[in-house]
Amino acid sequence: MGLYDRYLGLRLRSSDADLPGTVAVIVTERDLLEAGAYETLEACFEWAFEFGAERVVVYVSVLDTEVVDTIRRELDDVDAPRELAVRGPEDDEQADAPIQVGIGLGGKHEFASAVRGLAEEVDAGELAPEDIDEAAIEGELVFPVQPDLVVKTGAERLSDFMIWQSVYSELYFTDVNWRDFRRRDYLRALRDYQNRQRRFGR
């Protein structure tokens, strides 16, 4: 660990500002084809929990759904510091683990599936329309978490990422590509987060 990394770590720990409890990271299938990509993922998990995160969400944007199974197999070999739950495009079981990974599970599809599930409950007489609120919708989502901080490497766009859950998230974009993402880049994201005043839509 370099001197600058230690300096950033000390600044973060000495600050009175909160650190994010839930951190989300957006990567692409192309990012995961780079050498060392999964080692960076393992390191990112460690950094997140070291600096106070209780939950980490990774969204893998894919153009070719054929790669989903390949990425799943690679994730089986990842040395994760906490329990890891992986969900793909066809999964509807809710993820409940300290580390949650979505592979090609778009936010629009996830939200539409949640609404469809509630509509089926109404049709079956199990739920009254007036009882549908934010909690009911969140109860149907595959990823029922609200990231405090979303980190996107490489480009300033979110793709189709957790459109419901991230509405009040703080977004951090860095020009650094995933293959070059280092501890100091993650700590810079945390430092930026600490310097913001969260408004939660207000």
PDB file of C-alpha atoms in Angstrom:
ATOM      1  CA  MET A   1       0.000   0.000   0.000  1.00  0.00           C
ATOM      2  CA  GLY A   2       1.442   3.345  -1.040  1.00  0.00           C
ATOM      3  CA  LEU A   3       1.828   6.483   1.043  1.00  0.00           C
ATOM      4  CA  TYR A   4      -0.990   8.247  -0.833  1.00  0.00           C
ATOM      5  CA  ASP A   5      -3.349   5.330  -0.190  1.00  0.00           C
ATOM      6  CA  ARG A   6      -2.556   5.518   3.531  1.00  0.00           C
ATOM      7  CA  TYR A   7      -3.188   9.257   3.483  1.00  0.00           C
ATOM      8  CA  LEU A   8      -6.609   8.792   1.869  1.00  0.00           C
ATOM      9  CA  GLY A   9      -7.485   6.069   4.343  1.00  0.00           C
ATOM     10  CA  LEU A  10      -6.595   8.284   7.285  1.00  0.00           C
ATOM     11  CA  ARG A  11      -8.651  11.165   5.876  1.00  0.00           C
ATOM     12  CA  LEU A  12     -11.664   8.897   5.487  1.00  0.00           C
ATOM     13  CA  ARG A  13     -11.415   7.451   8.981  1.00  0.00           C
ATOM     14  CA  SER A  14     -10.786  10.783  10.672  1.00  0.00           C
ATOM     15  CA  SER A  15     -13.775  12.465   9.027  1.00  0.00           C
ATOM     16  CA  ASP A  16     -17.065  12.887  10.878  1.00  0.00           C
ATOM     17  CA  ALA A  17     -18.935  12.327   7.598  1.00  0.00           C
ATOM     18  CA  ASP A  18     -20.703   9.032   7.006  1.00  0.00           C
ATOM     19  CA  LEU A  19     -19.346   6.320   4.766  1.00  0.00           C
ATOM     20  CA  PRO A  20     -21.744   4.414   2.482  1.00  0.00           C
ATOM     21  CA  GLY A  21     -23.407   1.380   4.008  1.00  0.00           C
ATOM     22  CA  THR A  22     -24.327  -0.074   0.625  1.00  0.00           C
ATOM     23  CA  VAL A  23     -21.953   0.344  -2.303  1.00  0.00           C
ATOM     24  CA  ALA A  24     -22.784  -0.595  -5.890  1.00  0.00           C
ATOM     25  CA  VAL A  25     -20.251  -1.033  -8.670  1.00  0.00           C
ATOM     26  CA  ILE A  26     -21.131  -1.188 -12.358  1.00  0.00           C
ATOM     27  CA  VAL A  27     -18.917  -3.165 -14.718  1.00  0.00           C
ATOM     28  CA  THR A  28     -19.395  -4.600 -18.191  1.00  0.00           C
ATOM     29  CA  GLU A  29     -18.869  -8.047 -19.607  1.00  0.00           C
ATOM     30  CA  ARG A  30     -15.963  -6.579 -21.559  1.00  0.00           C
ATOM     31  CA  ASP A  31     -14.384  -5.369 -18.296  1.00  0.00           C
ATOM     32  CA  LEU A  32     -14.441  -8.925 -16.990  1.00  0.00           C
ATOM     33  CA  LEU A  33     -12.589 -10.204 -20.047  1.00  0.00           C
ATOM     34  CA  GLU A  34      -9.533  -8.152 -19.087  1.00  0.00           C
ATOM     35  CA  ALA A  35      -6.625  -9.858 -17.339  1.00  0.00           C
ATOM     36  CA  GLY A  36      -6.888  -9.516 -13.574  1.00  0.00           C
ATOM     37  CA  ALA A  37     -10.527  -8.388 -13.659  1.00  0.00           C
ATOM     38  CA  TYR A  38     -11.719 -10.859 -11.034  1.00  0.00           C
ATOM     39  CA  GLU A  39      -8.739 -10.129  -8.788  1.00  0.00           C
ATOM     40  CA  THR A  40      -9.791  -6.468  -8.903  1.00  0.00           C
ATOM     41  CA  LEU A  41     -13.309  -7.551  -7.957  1.00  0.00           C
ATOM     42  CA  GLU A  42     -11.993  -9.505  -4.964  1.00  0.00           C
ATOM     43  CA  ALA A  43      -9.924  -6.510  -3.872  1.00  0.00           C
ATOM     44  CA  CYS A  44     -12.908  -4.170  -4.268  1.00  0.00           C
ATOM     45  CA  PHE A  45     -14.962  -6.359  -1.948  1.00  0.00           C
ATOM     46  CA  GLU A  46     -12.199  -6.133   0.648  1.00  0.00           C
ATOM     47  CA  TRP A  47     -11.925  -2.337   0.319  1.00  0.00           C
ATOM     48  CA  ALA A  48     -15.671  -1.906   0.678  1.00  0.00           C
ATOM     49  CA  PHE A  49     -15.985  -3.919   3.876  1.00  0.00           C
ATOM     50  CA  GLU A  50     -12.781  -2.427   5.285  1.00  0.00           C
ATOM     51  CA  PHE A  51     -14.355   1.018   5.013  1.00  0.00           C
ATOM     52  CA  GLY A  52     -17.679   0.295   6.599  1.00  0.00           C
ATOM     53  CA  ALA A  53     -19.896  -1.141   3.875  1.00  0.00           C
ATOM     54  CA  GLU A  54     -22.422  -3.698   5.036  1.00  0.00           C
ATOM     55  CA  ARG A  55     -23.469  -4.672   1.528  1.00  0.00           C
ATOM     56  CA  VAL A  56     -21.893  -4.615  -1.925  1.00  0.00           C
ATOM     57  CA  VAL A  57     -23.854  -4.854  -5.165  1.00  0.00           C
ATOM     58  CA  VAL A  58     -22.171  -5.531  -8.498  1.00  0.00           C
ATOM     59  CA  TYR A  59     -24.088  -5.040 -11.715  1.00  0.00           C
ATOM     60  CA  VAL A  60     -22.554  -6.629 -14.802  1.00  0.00           C
ATOM     61  CA  SER A  61     -23.928  -5.079 -17.978  1.00  0.00           C
ATOM     62  CA  VAL A  62     -23.998  -7.598 -20.828  1.00  0.00           C
ATOM     63  CA  LEU A  63     -24.679  -7.269 -24.545  1.00  0.00           C
ATOM     64  CA  ASP A  64     -24.564 -10.995 -25.250  1.00  0.00           C
ATOM     65  CA  THR A  65     -26.582 -13.162 -22.868  1.00  0.00           C
ATOM     66  CA  GLU A  66     -24.483 -16.145 -23.946  1.00  0.00           C
ATOM     67  CA  VAL A  67     -21.749 -14.906 -21.578  1.00  0.00           C
ATOM     68  CA  VAL A  68     -23.954 -15.062 -18.481  1.00  0.00           C
ATOM     69  CA  ASP A  69     -23.159 -18.705 -17.681  1.00  0.00           C
ATOM     70  CA  THR A  70     -19.452 -18.113 -18.258  1.00  0.00           C
ATOM     71  CA  ILE A  71     -19.403 -15.192 -15.833  1.00  0.00           C
ATOM     72  CA  ARG A  72     -21.376 -17.241 -13.295  1.00  0.00           C
ATOM     73  CA  ARG A  73     -18.721 -19.978 -13.450  1.00  0.00           C
ATOM     74  CA  GLU A  74     -15.933 -17.443 -13.003  1.00  0.00           C
ATOM     75  CA  LEU A  75     -17.697 -15.988  -9.979  1.00  0.00           C
ATOM     76  CA  ASP A  76     -17.804 -19.439  -8.395  1.00  0.00           C
ATOM     77  CA  ASP A  77     -14.010 -19.212  -8.099  1.00  0.00           C
ATOM     78  CA  VAL A  78     -13.946 -15.693  -6.683  1.00  0.00           C
ATOM     79  CA  ASP A  79     -12.500 -15.469  -3.182  1.00  0.00           C
ATOM     80  CA  ALA A  80     -15.237 -13.343  -1.616  1.00  0.00           C
ATOM     81  CA  PRO A  81     -14.917 -12.197   2.019  1.00  0.00           C
ATOM     82  CA  ARG A  82     -18.673 -12.616   2.629  1.00  0.00           C
ATOM     83  CA  GLU A  83     -21.529 -14.693   1.251  1.00  0.00           C
ATOM     84  CA  LEU A  84     -22.183 -13.960  -2.416  1.00  0.00           C
ATOM     85  CA  ALA A  85     -25.511 -14.260  -4.270  1.00  0.00           C
ATOM     86  CA  VAL A  86     -25.590 -14.199  -8.076  1.00  0.00           C
ATOM     87  CA  ARG A  87     -28.671 -13.552 -10.186  1.00  0.00           C
ATOM     88  CA  GLY A  88     -29.057 -13.592 -13.966  1.00  0.00           C
ATOM     89  CA  PRO A  89     -31.657 -12.423 -16.503  1.00  0.00           C
ATOM     90  CA  GLU A  90     -34.026 -15.324 -15.865  1.00  0.00           C
ATOM     91  CA  ASP A  91     -33.818 -15.287 -12.066  1.00  0.00           C
ATOM     92  CA  ASP A  92     -36.647 -13.940  -9.920  1.00  0.00           C
ATOM     93  CA  GLU A  93     -35.547 -15.218  -6.503  1.00  0.00           C
ATOM     94  CA  GLN A  94     -34.686 -12.320  -4.243  1.00  0.00           C
ATOM     95  CA  ALA A  95     -30.994 -11.905  -3.479  1.00  0.00           C
ATOM     96  CA  ASP A  96     -30.234 -11.709   0.219  1.00  0.00           C
ATOM     97  CA  ALA A  97     -26.496 -11.738   0.885  1.00  0.00           C
ATOM     98  CA  PRO A  98     -23.795  -9.230   1.853  1.00  0.00           C
ATOM     99  CA  ILE A  99     -22.475  -9.404  -1.725  1.00  0.00           C
ATOM    100  CA  GLN A 100     -25.037  -9.401  -4.536  1.00  0.00           C
ATOM    101  CA  VAL A 101     -24.147  -9.741  -8.205  1.00  0.00           C
ATOM    102  CA  GLY A 102     -26.544  -9.180 -11.090  1.00  0.00           C
ATOM    103  CA  ILE A 103     -25.452 -10.370 -14.528  1.00  0.00           C
ATOM    104  CA  GLY A 104     -27.454  -8.866 -17.353  1.00  0.00           C
ATOM    105  CA  LEU A 105     -30.515  -8.383 -15.139  1.00  0.00           C
ATOM    106  CA  GLY A 106     -31.706  -5.005 -16.374  1.00  0.00           C
ATOM    107  CA  GLY A 107     -33.498  -2.553 -14.121  1.00  0.00           C
ATOM    108  CA  LYS A 108     -36.458  -2.176 -16.483  1.00  0.00           C
ATOM    109  CA  HIS A 109     -36.949  -5.937 -16.662  1.00  0.00           C
ATOM    110  CA  GLU A 110     -36.641  -6.283 -12.883  1.00  0.00           C
ATOM    111  CA  PHE A 111     -39.172  -3.494 -12.267  1.00  0.00           C
ATOM    112  CA  ALA A 112     -41.613  -4.849 -14.861  1.00  0.00           C
ATOM    113  CA  SER A 113     -41.405  -8.303 -13.258  1.00  0.00           C
ATOM    114  CA  ALA A 114     -42.114  -6.791  -9.841  1.00  0.00           C
ATOM    115  CA  VAL A 115     -45.200  -4.970 -11.141  1.00  0.00           C
ATOM    116  CA  ARG A 116     -46.364  -8.133 -12.902  1.00  0.00           C
ATOM    117  CA  GLY A 117     -46.026 -10.091  -9.653  1.00  0.00           C
ATOM    118  CA  LEU A 118     -48.139  -7.556  -7.778  1.00  0.00           C
ATOM    119  CA  ALA A 119     -50.750  -7.555 -10.554  1.00  0.00           C
ATOM    120  CA  GLU A 120     -51.017 -11.332 -10.271  1.00  0.00           C
ATOM    121  CA  GLU A 121     -51.553 -11.034  -6.510  1.00  0.00           C
ATOM    122  CA  VAL A 122     -54.317  -8.470  -7.085  1.00  0.00           C
ATOM    123  CA  ASP A 123     -55.915 -10.706  -9.717  1.00  0.00           C
ATOM    124  CA  ALA A 124     -55.836 -13.643  -7.290  1.00  0.00           C
ATOM    125  CA  GLY A 125     -57.509 -11.557  -4.588  1.00  0.00           C
ATOM    126  CA  GLU A 126     -54.415 -11.750  -2.363  1.00  0.00           C
ATOM    127  CA  LEU A 127     -53.670  -8.023  -2.486  1.00  0.00           C
ATOM    128  CA  ALA A 128     -55.834  -4.911  -2.699  1.00  0.00           C
ATOM    129  CA  PRO A 129     -54.709  -2.287  -5.239  1.00  0.00           C
ATOM    130  CA  GLU A 130     -54.738   0.417  -2.567  1.00  0.00           C
ATOM    131  CA  ASP A 131     -52.229  -1.607  -0.556  1.00  0.00           C
ATOM    132  CA  ILE A 132     -49.582  -1.353  -3.260  1.00  0.00           C
ATOM    133  CA  ASP A 133     -46.922   1.022  -1.976  1.00  0.00           C
ATOM    134  CA  GLU A 134     -43.156   1.396  -2.200  1.00  0.00           C
ATOM    135  CA  ALA A 135     -42.575  -1.409   0.294  1.00  0.00           C
ATOM    136  CA  ALA A 136     -44.764  -3.778  -1.731  1.00  0.00           C
ATOM    137  CA  ILE A 137     -42.808  -3.041  -4.902  1.00  0.00           C
ATOM    138  CA  GLU A 138     -39.464  -3.435  -3.148  1.00  0.00           C
ATOM    139  CA  GLY A 139     -40.645  -6.760  -1.778  1.00  0.00           C
ATOM    140  CA  GLU A 140     -40.916  -8.052  -5.346  1.00  0.00           C
ATOM    141  CA  LEU A 141     -37.518  -6.840  -6.569  1.00  0.00           C
ATOM    142  CA  VAL A 142     -34.651  -9.285  -7.051  1.00  0.00           C
ATOM    143  CA  PHE A 143     -32.267  -6.761  -5.473  1.00  0.00           C
ATOM    144  CA  PRO A 144     -34.213  -5.072  -2.648  1.00  0.00           C
ATOM    145  CA  VAL A 145     -31.384  -2.735  -1.650  1.00  0.00           C
ATOM    146  CA  GLN A 146     -30.869   0.991  -2.068  1.00  0.00           C
ATOM    147  CA  PRO A 147     -27.222   1.810  -2.758  1.00  0.00           C
ATOM    148  CA  ASP A 148     -25.836   4.824  -0.960  1.00  0.00           C
ATOM    149  CA  LEU A 149     -23.035   5.089  -3.499  1.00  0.00           C
ATOM    150  CA  VAL A 150     -22.872   3.877  -7.103  1.00  0.00           C
ATOM    151  CA  VAL A 151     -19.429   3.708  -8.698  1.00  0.00           C
ATOM    152  CA  LYS A 152     -19.177   3.533 -12.483  1.00  0.00           C
ATOM    153  CA  THR A 153     -15.786   3.060 -14.097  1.00  0.00           C
ATOM    154  CA  GLY A 154     -14.822   3.936 -17.640  1.00  0.00           C
ATOM    155  CA  ALA A 155     -17.755   6.065 -18.825  1.00  0.00           C
ATOM    156  CA  GLU A 156     -20.508   8.375 -17.619  1.00  0.00           C
ATOM    157  CA  ARG A 157     -23.560   6.229 -18.152  1.00  0.00           C
ATOM    158  CA  LEU A 158     -25.453   3.810 -15.943  1.00  0.00           C
ATOM    159  CA  SER A 159     -26.908   1.521 -18.614  1.00  0.00           C
ATOM    160  CA  ASP A 160     -30.050  -0.200 -17.294  1.00  0.00           C
ATOM    161  CA  PHE A 161     -28.984  -0.310 -13.669  1.00  0.00           C
ATOM    162  CA  MET A 162     -31.406  -0.695 -10.728  1.00  0.00           C
ATOM    163  CA  ILE A 163     -33.676   2.107 -11.890  1.00  0.00           C
ATOM    164  CA  TRP A 164     -35.906   1.892  -8.804  1.00  0.00           C
ATOM    165  CA  GLN A 165     -33.265   1.312  -6.142  1.00  0.00           C
ATOM    166  CA  SER A 166     -30.723   3.927  -7.225  1.00  0.00           C
ATOM    167  CA  VAL A 167     -33.085   6.912  -7.484  1.00  0.00           C
ATOM    168  CA  TYR A 168     -31.539   8.554  -4.390  1.00  0.00           C
ATOM    169  CA  SER A 169     -28.050   7.091  -4.729  1.00  0.00           C
ATOM    170  CA  GLU A 170     -24.961   9.254  -4.988  1.00  0.00           C
ATOM    171  CA  LEU A 171     -23.336   8.605  -8.366  1.00  0.00           C
ATOM    172  CA  TYR A 172     -19.577   8.601  -8.842  1.00  0.00           C
ATOM    173  CA  PHE A 173     -18.084   8.380 -12.324  1.00  0.00           C
ATOM    174  CA  THR A 174     -14.392   7.833 -12.953  1.00  0.00           C
ATOM    175  CA  ASP A 175     -12.482   7.761 -16.234  1.00  0.00           C
ATOM    176  CA  VAL A 176     -10.381   4.915 -14.845  1.00  0.00           C
ATOM    177  CA  ASN A 177     -11.225   1.644 -16.563  1.00  0.00           C
ATOM    178  CA  TRP A 178     -11.969  -1.412 -14.459  1.00  0.00           C
ATOM    179  CA  ARG A 179      -8.675  -3.071 -15.412  1.00  0.00           C
ATOM    180  CA  ASP A 180      -6.812  -0.107 -13.860  1.00  0.00           C
ATOM    181  CA  PHE A 181      -9.101   0.467 -10.876  1.00  0.00           C
ATOM    182  CA  ARG A 182      -7.005   0.606  -7.705  1.00  0.00           C
ATOM    183  CA  ARG A 183      -7.512   1.039  -3.992  1.00  0.00           C
ATOM    184  CA  ARG A 184      -6.846   4.772  -4.277  1.00  0.00           C
ATOM    185  CA  ASP A 185      -9.573   5.092  -6.919  1.00  0.00           C
ATOM    186  CA  TYR A 186     -12.069   3.451  -4.581  1.00  0.00           C
ATOM    187  CA  LEU A 187     -10.972   5.649  -1.689  1.00  0.00           C
ATOM    188  CA  ARG A 188     -11.357   8.744  -3.859  1.00  0.00           C
ATOM    189  CA  ALA A 189     -14.946   7.686  -4.518  1.00  0.00           C
ATOM    190  CA  LEU A 190     -15.539   7.400  -0.766  1.00  0.00           C
ATOM    191  CA  ARG A 191     -13.928  10.766  -0.147  1.00  0.00           C
ATOM    192  CA  ASP A 192     -16.160  12.352  -2.779  1.00  0.00           C
ATOM    193  CA  TYR A 193     -19.178  10.728  -1.118  1.00  0.00           C
ATOM    194  CA  GLN A 194     -18.206  12.158   2.262  1.00  0.00           C
ATOM    195  CA  ASN A 195     -18.025  15.635   0.774  1.00  0.00           C
ATOM    196  CA  ARG A 196     -21.575  15.546  -0.547  1.00  0.00           C
ATOM    197  CA  GLN A 197     -24.773  16.609   1.154  1.00  0.00           C
ATOM    198  CA  ARG A 198     -27.362  13.938   0.527  1.00  0.00           C
ATOM    199  CA  ARG A 199     -30.866  15.247  -0.155  1.00  0.00           C
ATOM    200  CA  PHE A 200     -32.802  12.044  -0.966  1.00  0.00           C
ATOM    201  CA  GLY A 201     -34.822  13.839  -3.630  1.00  0.00           C
ATOM    202  CA  ARG A 202     -35.637  16.862  -1.477  1.00  0.00           C
TER     203      ARG A 202
END
